Short mmCIF file of N, CA and C in Angstrom, two decimals:
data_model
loop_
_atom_site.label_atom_id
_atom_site.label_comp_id
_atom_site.label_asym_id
_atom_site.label_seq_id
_atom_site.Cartn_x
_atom_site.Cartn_y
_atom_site.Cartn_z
N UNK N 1 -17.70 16.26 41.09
CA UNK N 1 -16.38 15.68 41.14
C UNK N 1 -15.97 15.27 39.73
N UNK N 2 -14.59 15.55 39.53
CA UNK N 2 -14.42 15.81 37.82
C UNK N 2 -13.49 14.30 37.89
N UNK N 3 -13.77 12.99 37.07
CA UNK N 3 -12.80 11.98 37.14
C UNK N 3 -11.47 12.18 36.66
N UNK N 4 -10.38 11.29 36.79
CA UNK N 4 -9.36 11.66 36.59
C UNK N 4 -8.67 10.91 35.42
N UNK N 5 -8.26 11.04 34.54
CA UNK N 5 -8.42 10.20 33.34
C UNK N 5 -7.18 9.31 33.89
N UNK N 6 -6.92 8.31 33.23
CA UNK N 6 -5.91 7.05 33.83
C UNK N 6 -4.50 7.12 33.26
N UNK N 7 -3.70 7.11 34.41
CA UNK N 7 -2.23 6.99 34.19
C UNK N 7 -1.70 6.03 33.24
N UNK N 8 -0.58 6.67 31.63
CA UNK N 8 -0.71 5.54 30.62
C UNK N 8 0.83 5.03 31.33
N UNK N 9 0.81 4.48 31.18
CA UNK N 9 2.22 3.30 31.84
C UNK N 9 2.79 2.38 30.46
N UNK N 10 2.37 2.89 29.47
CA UNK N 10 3.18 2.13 28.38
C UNK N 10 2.76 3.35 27.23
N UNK N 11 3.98 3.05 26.44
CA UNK N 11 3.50 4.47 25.25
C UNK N 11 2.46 3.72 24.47
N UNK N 12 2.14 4.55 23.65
CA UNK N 12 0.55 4.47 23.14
C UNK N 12 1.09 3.57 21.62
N UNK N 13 1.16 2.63 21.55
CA UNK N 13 1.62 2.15 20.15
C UNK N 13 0.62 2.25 19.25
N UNK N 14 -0.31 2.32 19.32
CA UNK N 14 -1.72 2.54 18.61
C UNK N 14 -1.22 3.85 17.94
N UNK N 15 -1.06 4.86 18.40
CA UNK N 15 -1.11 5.87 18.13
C UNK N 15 0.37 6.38 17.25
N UNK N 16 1.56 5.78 17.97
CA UNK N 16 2.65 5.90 16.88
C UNK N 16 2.53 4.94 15.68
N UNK N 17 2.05 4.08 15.79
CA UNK N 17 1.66 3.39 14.17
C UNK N 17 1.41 4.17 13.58
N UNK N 18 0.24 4.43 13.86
CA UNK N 18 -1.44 5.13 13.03
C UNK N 18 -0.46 6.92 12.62
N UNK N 19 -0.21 7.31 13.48
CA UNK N 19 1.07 8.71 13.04
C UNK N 19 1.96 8.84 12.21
N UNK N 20 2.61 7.46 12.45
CA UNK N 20 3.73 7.58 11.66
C UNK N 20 3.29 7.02 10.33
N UNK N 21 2.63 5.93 9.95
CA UNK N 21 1.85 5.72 9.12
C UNK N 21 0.94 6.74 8.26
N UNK N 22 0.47 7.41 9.28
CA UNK N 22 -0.34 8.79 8.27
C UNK N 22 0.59 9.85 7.64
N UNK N 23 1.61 9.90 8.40
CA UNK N 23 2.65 11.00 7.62
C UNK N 23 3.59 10.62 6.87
N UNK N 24 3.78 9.32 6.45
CA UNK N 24 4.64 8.66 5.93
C UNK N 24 3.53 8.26 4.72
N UNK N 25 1.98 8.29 4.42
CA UNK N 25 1.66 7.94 3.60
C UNK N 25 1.23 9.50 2.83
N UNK N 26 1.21 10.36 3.80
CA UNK N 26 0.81 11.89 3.07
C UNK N 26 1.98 12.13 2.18
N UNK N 27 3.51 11.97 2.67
CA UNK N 27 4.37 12.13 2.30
C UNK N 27 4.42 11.26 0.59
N UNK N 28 3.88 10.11 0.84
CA UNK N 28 4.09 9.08 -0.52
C UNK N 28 3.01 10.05 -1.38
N UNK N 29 2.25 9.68 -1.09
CA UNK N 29 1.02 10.38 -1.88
C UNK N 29 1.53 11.97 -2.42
N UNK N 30 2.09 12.54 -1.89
CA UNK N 30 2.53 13.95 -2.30
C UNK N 30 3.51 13.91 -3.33
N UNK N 31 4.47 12.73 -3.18
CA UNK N 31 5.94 12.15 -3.75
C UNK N 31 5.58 11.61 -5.29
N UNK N 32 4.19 11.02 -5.09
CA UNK N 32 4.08 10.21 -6.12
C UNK N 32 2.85 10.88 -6.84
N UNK N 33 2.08 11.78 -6.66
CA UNK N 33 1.44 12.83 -7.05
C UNK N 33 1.86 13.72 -8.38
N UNK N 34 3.57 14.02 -8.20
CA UNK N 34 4.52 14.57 -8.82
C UNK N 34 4.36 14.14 -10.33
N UNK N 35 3.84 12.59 -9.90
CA UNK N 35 4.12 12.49 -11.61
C UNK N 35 2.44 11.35 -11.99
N UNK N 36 1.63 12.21 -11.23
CA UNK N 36 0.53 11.99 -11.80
C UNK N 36 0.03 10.93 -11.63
N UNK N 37 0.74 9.92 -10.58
CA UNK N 37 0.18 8.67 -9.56
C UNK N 37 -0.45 8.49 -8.42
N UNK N 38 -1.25 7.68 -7.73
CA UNK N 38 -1.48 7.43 -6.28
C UNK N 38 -0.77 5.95 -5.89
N UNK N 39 -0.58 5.65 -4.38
CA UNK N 39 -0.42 4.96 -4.52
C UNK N 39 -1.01 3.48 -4.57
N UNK N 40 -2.00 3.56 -4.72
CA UNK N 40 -2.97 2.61 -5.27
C UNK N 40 -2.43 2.18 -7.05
N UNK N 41 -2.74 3.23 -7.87
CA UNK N 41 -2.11 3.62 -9.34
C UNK N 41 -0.82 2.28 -9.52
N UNK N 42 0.39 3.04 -7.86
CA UNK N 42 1.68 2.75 -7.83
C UNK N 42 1.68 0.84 -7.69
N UNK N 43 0.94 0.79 -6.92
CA UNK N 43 0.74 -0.48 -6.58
C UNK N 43 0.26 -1.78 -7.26
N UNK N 44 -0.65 -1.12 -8.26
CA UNK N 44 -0.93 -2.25 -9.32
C UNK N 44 -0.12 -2.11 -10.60
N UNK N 45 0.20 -1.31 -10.50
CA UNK N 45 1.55 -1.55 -11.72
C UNK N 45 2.45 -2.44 -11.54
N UNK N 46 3.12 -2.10 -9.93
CA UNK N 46 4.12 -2.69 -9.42
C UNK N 46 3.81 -4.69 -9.82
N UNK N 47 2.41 -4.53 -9.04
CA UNK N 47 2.36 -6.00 -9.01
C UNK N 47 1.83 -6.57 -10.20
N UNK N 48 1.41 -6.30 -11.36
CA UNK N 48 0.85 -6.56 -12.22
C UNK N 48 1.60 -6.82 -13.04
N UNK N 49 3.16 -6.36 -12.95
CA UNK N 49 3.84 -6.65 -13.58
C UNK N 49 5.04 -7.91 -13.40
N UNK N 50 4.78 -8.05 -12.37
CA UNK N 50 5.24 -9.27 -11.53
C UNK N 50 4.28 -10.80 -12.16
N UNK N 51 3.47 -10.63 -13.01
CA UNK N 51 3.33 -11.91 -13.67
C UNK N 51 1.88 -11.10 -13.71
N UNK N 52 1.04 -12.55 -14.33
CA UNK N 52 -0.67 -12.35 -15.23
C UNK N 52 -1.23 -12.40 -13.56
N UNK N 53 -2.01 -11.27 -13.56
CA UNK N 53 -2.57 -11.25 -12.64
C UNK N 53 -4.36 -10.33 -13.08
N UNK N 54 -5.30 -11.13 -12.27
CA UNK N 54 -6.49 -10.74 -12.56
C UNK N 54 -7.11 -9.55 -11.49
N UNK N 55 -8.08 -8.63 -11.70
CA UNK N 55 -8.61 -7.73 -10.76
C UNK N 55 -8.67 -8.03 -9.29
N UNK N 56 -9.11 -8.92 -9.47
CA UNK N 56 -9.20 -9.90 -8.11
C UNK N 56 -8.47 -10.13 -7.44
N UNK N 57 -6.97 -10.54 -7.87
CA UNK N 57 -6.08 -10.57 -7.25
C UNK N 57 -5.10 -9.70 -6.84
N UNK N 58 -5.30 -8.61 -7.53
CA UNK N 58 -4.26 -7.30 -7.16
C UNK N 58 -5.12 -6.77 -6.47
N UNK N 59 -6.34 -6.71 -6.22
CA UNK N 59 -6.90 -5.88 -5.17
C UNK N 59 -6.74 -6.27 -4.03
N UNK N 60 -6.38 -7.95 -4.21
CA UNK N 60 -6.32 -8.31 -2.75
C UNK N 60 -4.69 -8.13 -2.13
N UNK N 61 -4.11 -8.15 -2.66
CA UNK N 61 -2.34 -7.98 -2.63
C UNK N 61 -2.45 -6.28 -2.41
N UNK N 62 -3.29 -5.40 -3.16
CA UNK N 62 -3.33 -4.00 -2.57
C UNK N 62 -4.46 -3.45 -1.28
N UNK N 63 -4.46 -4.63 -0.94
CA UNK N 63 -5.78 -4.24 0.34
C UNK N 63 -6.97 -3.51 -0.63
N UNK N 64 -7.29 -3.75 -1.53
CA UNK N 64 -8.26 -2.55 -2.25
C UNK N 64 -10.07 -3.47 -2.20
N UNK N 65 -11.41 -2.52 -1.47
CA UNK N 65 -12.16 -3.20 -1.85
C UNK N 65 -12.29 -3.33 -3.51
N UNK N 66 -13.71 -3.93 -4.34
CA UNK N 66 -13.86 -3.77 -5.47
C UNK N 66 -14.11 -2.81 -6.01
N UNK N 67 -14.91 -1.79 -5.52
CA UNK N 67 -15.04 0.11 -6.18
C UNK N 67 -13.60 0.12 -6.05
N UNK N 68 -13.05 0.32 -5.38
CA UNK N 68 -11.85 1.24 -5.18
C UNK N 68 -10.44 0.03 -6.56
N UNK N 69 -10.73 -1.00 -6.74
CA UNK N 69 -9.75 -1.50 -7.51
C UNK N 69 -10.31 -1.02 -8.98
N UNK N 70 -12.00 -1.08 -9.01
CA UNK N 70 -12.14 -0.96 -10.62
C UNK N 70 -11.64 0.61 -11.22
N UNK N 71 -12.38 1.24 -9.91
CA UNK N 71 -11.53 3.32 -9.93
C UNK N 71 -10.35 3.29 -10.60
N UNK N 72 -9.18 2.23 -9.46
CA UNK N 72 -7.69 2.83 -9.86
C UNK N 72 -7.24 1.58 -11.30
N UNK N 73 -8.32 0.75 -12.23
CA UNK N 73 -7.69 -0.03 -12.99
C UNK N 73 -8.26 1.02 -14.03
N UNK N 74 -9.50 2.13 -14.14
CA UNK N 74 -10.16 2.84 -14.77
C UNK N 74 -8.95 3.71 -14.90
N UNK N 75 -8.57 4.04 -14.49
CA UNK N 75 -7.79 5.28 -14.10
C UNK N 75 -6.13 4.86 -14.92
N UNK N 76 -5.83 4.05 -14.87
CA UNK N 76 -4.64 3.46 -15.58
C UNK N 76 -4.91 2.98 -16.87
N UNK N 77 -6.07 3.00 -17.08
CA UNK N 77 -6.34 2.84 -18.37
C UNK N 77 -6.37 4.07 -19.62
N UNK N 78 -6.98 4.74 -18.69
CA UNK N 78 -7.58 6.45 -19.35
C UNK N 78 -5.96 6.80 -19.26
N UNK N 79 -5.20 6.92 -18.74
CA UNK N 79 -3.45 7.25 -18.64
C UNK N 79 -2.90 6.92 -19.56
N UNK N 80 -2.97 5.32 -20.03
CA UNK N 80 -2.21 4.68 -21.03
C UNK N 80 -1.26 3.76 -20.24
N UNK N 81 -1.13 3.43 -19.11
CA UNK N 81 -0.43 3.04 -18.02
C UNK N 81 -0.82 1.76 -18.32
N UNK N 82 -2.12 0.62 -18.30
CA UNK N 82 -2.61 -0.21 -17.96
C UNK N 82 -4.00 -0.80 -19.35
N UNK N 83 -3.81 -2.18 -18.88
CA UNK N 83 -5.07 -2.54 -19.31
C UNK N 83 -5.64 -3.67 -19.25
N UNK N 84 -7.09 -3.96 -19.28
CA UNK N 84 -7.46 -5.21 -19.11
C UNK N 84 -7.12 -5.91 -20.41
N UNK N 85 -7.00 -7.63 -20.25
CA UNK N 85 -7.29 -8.32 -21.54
C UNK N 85 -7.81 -9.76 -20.48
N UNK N 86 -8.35 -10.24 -21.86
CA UNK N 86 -7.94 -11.54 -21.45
C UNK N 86 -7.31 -12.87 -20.98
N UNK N 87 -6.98 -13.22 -19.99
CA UNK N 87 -6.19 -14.31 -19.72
C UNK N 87 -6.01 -15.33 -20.28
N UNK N 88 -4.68 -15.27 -20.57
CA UNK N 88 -4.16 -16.96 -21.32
C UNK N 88 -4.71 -18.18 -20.96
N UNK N 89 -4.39 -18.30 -19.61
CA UNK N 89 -5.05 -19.43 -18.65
C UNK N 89 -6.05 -19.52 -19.00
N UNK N 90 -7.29 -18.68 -18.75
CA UNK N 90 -8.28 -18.52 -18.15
C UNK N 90 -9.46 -17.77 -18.55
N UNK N 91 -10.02 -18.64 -19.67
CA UNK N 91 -10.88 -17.69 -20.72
C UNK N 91 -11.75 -16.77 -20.19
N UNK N 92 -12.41 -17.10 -19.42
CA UNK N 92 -13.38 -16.22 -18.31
C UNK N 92 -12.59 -15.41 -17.62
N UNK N 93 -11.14 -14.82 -17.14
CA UNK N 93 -10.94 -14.35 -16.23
C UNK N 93 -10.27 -13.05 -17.01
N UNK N 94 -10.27 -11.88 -16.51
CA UNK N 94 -9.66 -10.66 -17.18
C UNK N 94 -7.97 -10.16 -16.06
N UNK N 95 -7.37 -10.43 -16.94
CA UNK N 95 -6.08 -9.47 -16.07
C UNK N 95 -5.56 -8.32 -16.56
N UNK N 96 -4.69 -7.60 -15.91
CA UNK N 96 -4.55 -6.10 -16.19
C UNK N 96 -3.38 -6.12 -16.75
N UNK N 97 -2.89 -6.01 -17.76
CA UNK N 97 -1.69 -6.01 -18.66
C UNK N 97 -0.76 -4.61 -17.85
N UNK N 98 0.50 -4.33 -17.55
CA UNK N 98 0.81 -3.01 -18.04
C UNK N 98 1.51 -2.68 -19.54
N UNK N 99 0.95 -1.55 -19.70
CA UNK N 99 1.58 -1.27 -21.21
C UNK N 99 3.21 -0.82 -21.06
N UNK N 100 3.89 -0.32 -22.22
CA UNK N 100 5.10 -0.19 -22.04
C UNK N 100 5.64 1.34 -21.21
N UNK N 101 4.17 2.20 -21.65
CA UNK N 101 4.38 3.63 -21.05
C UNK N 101 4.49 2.94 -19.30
N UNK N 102 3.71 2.07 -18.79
CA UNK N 102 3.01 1.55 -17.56
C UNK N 102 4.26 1.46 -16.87
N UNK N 103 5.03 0.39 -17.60
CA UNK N 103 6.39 0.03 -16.54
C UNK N 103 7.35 0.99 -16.61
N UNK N 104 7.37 1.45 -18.31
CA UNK N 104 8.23 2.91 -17.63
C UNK N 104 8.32 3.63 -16.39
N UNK N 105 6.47 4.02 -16.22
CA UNK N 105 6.06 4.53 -15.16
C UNK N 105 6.48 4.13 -13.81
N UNK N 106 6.07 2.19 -13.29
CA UNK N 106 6.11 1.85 -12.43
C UNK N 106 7.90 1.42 -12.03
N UNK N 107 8.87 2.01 -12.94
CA UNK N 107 10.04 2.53 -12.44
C UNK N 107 10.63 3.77 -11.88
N UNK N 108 9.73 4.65 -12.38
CA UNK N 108 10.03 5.86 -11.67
C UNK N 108 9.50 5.80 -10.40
N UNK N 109 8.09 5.12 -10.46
CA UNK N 109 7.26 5.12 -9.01
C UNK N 109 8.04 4.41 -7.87
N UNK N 110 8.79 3.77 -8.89
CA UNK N 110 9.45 2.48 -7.76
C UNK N 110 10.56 3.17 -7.00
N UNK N 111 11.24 4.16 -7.75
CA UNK N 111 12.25 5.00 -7.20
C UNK N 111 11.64 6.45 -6.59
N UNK N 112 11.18 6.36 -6.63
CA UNK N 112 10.30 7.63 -5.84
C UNK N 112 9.78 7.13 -4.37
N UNK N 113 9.24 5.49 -4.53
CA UNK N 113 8.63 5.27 -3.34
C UNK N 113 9.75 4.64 -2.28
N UNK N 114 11.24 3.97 -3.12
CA UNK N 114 12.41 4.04 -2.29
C UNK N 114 12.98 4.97 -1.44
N UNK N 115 12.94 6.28 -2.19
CA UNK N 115 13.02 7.34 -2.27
C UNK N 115 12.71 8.13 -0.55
N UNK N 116 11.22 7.91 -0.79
CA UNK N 116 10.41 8.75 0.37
C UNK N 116 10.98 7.74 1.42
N UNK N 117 10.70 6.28 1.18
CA UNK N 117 11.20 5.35 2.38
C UNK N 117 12.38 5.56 3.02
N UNK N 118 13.43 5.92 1.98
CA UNK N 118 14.87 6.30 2.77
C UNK N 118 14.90 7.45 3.47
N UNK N 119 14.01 8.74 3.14
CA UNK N 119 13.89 10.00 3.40
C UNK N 119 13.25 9.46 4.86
N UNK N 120 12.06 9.10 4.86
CA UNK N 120 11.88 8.20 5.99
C UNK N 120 12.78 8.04 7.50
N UNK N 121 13.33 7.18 7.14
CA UNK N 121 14.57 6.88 7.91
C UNK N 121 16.14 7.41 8.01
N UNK N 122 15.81 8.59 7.50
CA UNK N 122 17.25 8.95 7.63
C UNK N 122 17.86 9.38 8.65
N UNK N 123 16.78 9.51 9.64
CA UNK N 123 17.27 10.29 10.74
C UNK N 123 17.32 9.43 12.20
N UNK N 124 17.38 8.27 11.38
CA UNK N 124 17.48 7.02 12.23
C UNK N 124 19.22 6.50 12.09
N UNK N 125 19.56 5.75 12.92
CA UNK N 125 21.60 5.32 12.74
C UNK N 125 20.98 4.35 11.88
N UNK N 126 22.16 3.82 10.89
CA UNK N 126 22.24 2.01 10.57
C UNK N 126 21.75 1.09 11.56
N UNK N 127 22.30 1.26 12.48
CA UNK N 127 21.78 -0.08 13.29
C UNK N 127 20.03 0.34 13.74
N UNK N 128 19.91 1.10 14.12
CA UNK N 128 18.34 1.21 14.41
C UNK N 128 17.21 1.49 13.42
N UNK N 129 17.79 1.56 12.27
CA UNK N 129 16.85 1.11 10.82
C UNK N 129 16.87 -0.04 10.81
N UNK N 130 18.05 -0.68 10.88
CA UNK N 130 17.85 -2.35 10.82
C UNK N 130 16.97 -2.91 11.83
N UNK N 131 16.93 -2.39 12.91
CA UNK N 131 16.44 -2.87 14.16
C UNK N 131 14.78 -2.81 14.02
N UNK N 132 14.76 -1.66 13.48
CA UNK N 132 13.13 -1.38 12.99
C UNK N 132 12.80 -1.91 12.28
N UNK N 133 12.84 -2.19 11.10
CA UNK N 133 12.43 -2.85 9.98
C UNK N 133 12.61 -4.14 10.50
N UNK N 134 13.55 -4.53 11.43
CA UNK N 134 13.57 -6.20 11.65
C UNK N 134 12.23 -6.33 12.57
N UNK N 135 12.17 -5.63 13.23
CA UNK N 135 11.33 -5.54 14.05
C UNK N 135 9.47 -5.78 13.69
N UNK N 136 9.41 -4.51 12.79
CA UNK N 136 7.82 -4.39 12.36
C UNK N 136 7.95 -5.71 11.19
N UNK N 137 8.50 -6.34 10.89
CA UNK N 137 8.47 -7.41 9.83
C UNK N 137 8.10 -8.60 10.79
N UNK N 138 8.90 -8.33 12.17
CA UNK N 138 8.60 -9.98 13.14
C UNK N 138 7.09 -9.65 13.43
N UNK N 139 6.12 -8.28 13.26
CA UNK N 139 5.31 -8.13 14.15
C UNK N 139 4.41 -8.49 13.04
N UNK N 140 4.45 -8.08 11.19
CA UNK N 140 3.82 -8.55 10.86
C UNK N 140 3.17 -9.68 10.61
N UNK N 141 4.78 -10.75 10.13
CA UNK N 141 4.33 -12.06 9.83
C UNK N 141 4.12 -13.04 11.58
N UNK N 142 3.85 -12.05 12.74
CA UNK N 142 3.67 -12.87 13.41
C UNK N 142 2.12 -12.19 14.41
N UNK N 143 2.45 -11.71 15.42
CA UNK N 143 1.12 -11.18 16.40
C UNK N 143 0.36 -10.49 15.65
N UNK N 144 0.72 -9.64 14.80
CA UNK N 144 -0.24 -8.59 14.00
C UNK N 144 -0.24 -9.36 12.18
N UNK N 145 -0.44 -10.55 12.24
CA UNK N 145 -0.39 -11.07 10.76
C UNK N 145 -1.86 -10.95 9.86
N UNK N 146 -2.99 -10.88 11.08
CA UNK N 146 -4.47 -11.01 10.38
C UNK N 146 -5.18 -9.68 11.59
N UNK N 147 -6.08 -9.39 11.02
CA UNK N 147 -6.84 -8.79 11.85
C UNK N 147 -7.67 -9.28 12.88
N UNK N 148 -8.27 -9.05 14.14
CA UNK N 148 -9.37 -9.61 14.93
C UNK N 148 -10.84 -9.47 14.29
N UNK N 149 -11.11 -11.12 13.87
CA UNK N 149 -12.56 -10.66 13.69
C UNK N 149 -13.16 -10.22 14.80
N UNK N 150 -14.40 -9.49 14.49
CA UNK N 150 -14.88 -8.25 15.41
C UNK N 150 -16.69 -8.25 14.42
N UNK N 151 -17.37 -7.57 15.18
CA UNK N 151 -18.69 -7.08 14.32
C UNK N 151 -19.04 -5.80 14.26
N UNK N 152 -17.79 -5.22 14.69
CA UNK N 152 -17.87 -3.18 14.52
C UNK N 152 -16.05 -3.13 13.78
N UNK N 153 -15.97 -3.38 12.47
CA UNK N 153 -14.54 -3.66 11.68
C UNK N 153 -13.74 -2.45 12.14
N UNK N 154 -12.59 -2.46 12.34
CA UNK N 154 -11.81 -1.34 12.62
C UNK N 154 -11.29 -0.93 11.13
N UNK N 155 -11.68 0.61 10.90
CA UNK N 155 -11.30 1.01 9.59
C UNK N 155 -9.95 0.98 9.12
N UNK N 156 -9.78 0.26 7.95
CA UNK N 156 -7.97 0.60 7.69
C UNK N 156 -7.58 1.53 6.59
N UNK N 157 -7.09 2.77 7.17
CA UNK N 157 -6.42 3.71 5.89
C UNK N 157 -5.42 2.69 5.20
N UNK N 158 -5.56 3.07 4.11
CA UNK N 158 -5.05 2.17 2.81
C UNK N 158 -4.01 3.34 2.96
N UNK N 159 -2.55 2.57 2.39
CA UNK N 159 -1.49 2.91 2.36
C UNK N 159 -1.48 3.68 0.95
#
């Protein structure tokens, strides 16, 4: 006797996240590829330039473990994009400067990643872009704001 798998009675939101999310980040990654970025690359520029900020802290603002932040601060360095120095504050602490090529950069990135976002949604009306975005913003800063601790972590593709 072959079981019968179970009637879904609500759409699968798991699964349109995680979809739309994966093709919306293949899409960035392809967008921002163009000019020799990821968006990891895109992301610590962005924020690094938003005031003195140390390794530590842009990895955590980019979801990035520590391999994966020292990779993409290595990587902006060897570019000319980025660099460590020393902190004003904070003799012990190192933050990532961007250089002037850097923000050049993290303006084009910035319009590129507007860019894909509008491409995104275009095929949505005015009112139901608004509706969406109002929407996944109530879900972040509210039911979905932290993850469930757990002791088997659910993996998160980095944006």
């Amino acid at each position: 006797m072959t079981a019968m798998a179970p009637t879904r009675t609500q759409p699968d939101l798991s699964f349109l996240l995680d979809h739309t999310s994966h093709v919306l980040r293949s899409r960035m990654a392809s967008a921002l590829d163009e000019i020799g970025l990821t968006a990891r690359m895109h992301c610590v520029l962005v924020h690094a330039l938003e005031g003195e900020r140390t390794q530590i802290q842009l990895a955590e603002i980019g979801d990035m473990d520590k391999t994966t932040m020292v990779v993409t601060v290595d990587a902006l360095e060897k570019a000319g994009l980025a660099e460590r120095r020393p902190s004003a504050t904070d003799r012990r602490a190192r933050i990532i400067a961007v250089t002037e090529a850097g923000a050049a950069m993290a303006e084009r990135s910035t319009r590129i990643v507007d860019r894909v976002h509008a491409e995104a949604l275009a095929s949505l009306a005015d009112a139901d872009r608004a509706a969406l975005l109002r929407v996944l913003n109530l879900l972040v800063d509210g039911d979905l704001a932290t993850p469930s601790e757990s002791p088997r972590l659910a993996r998160r593709a980095r944006q």
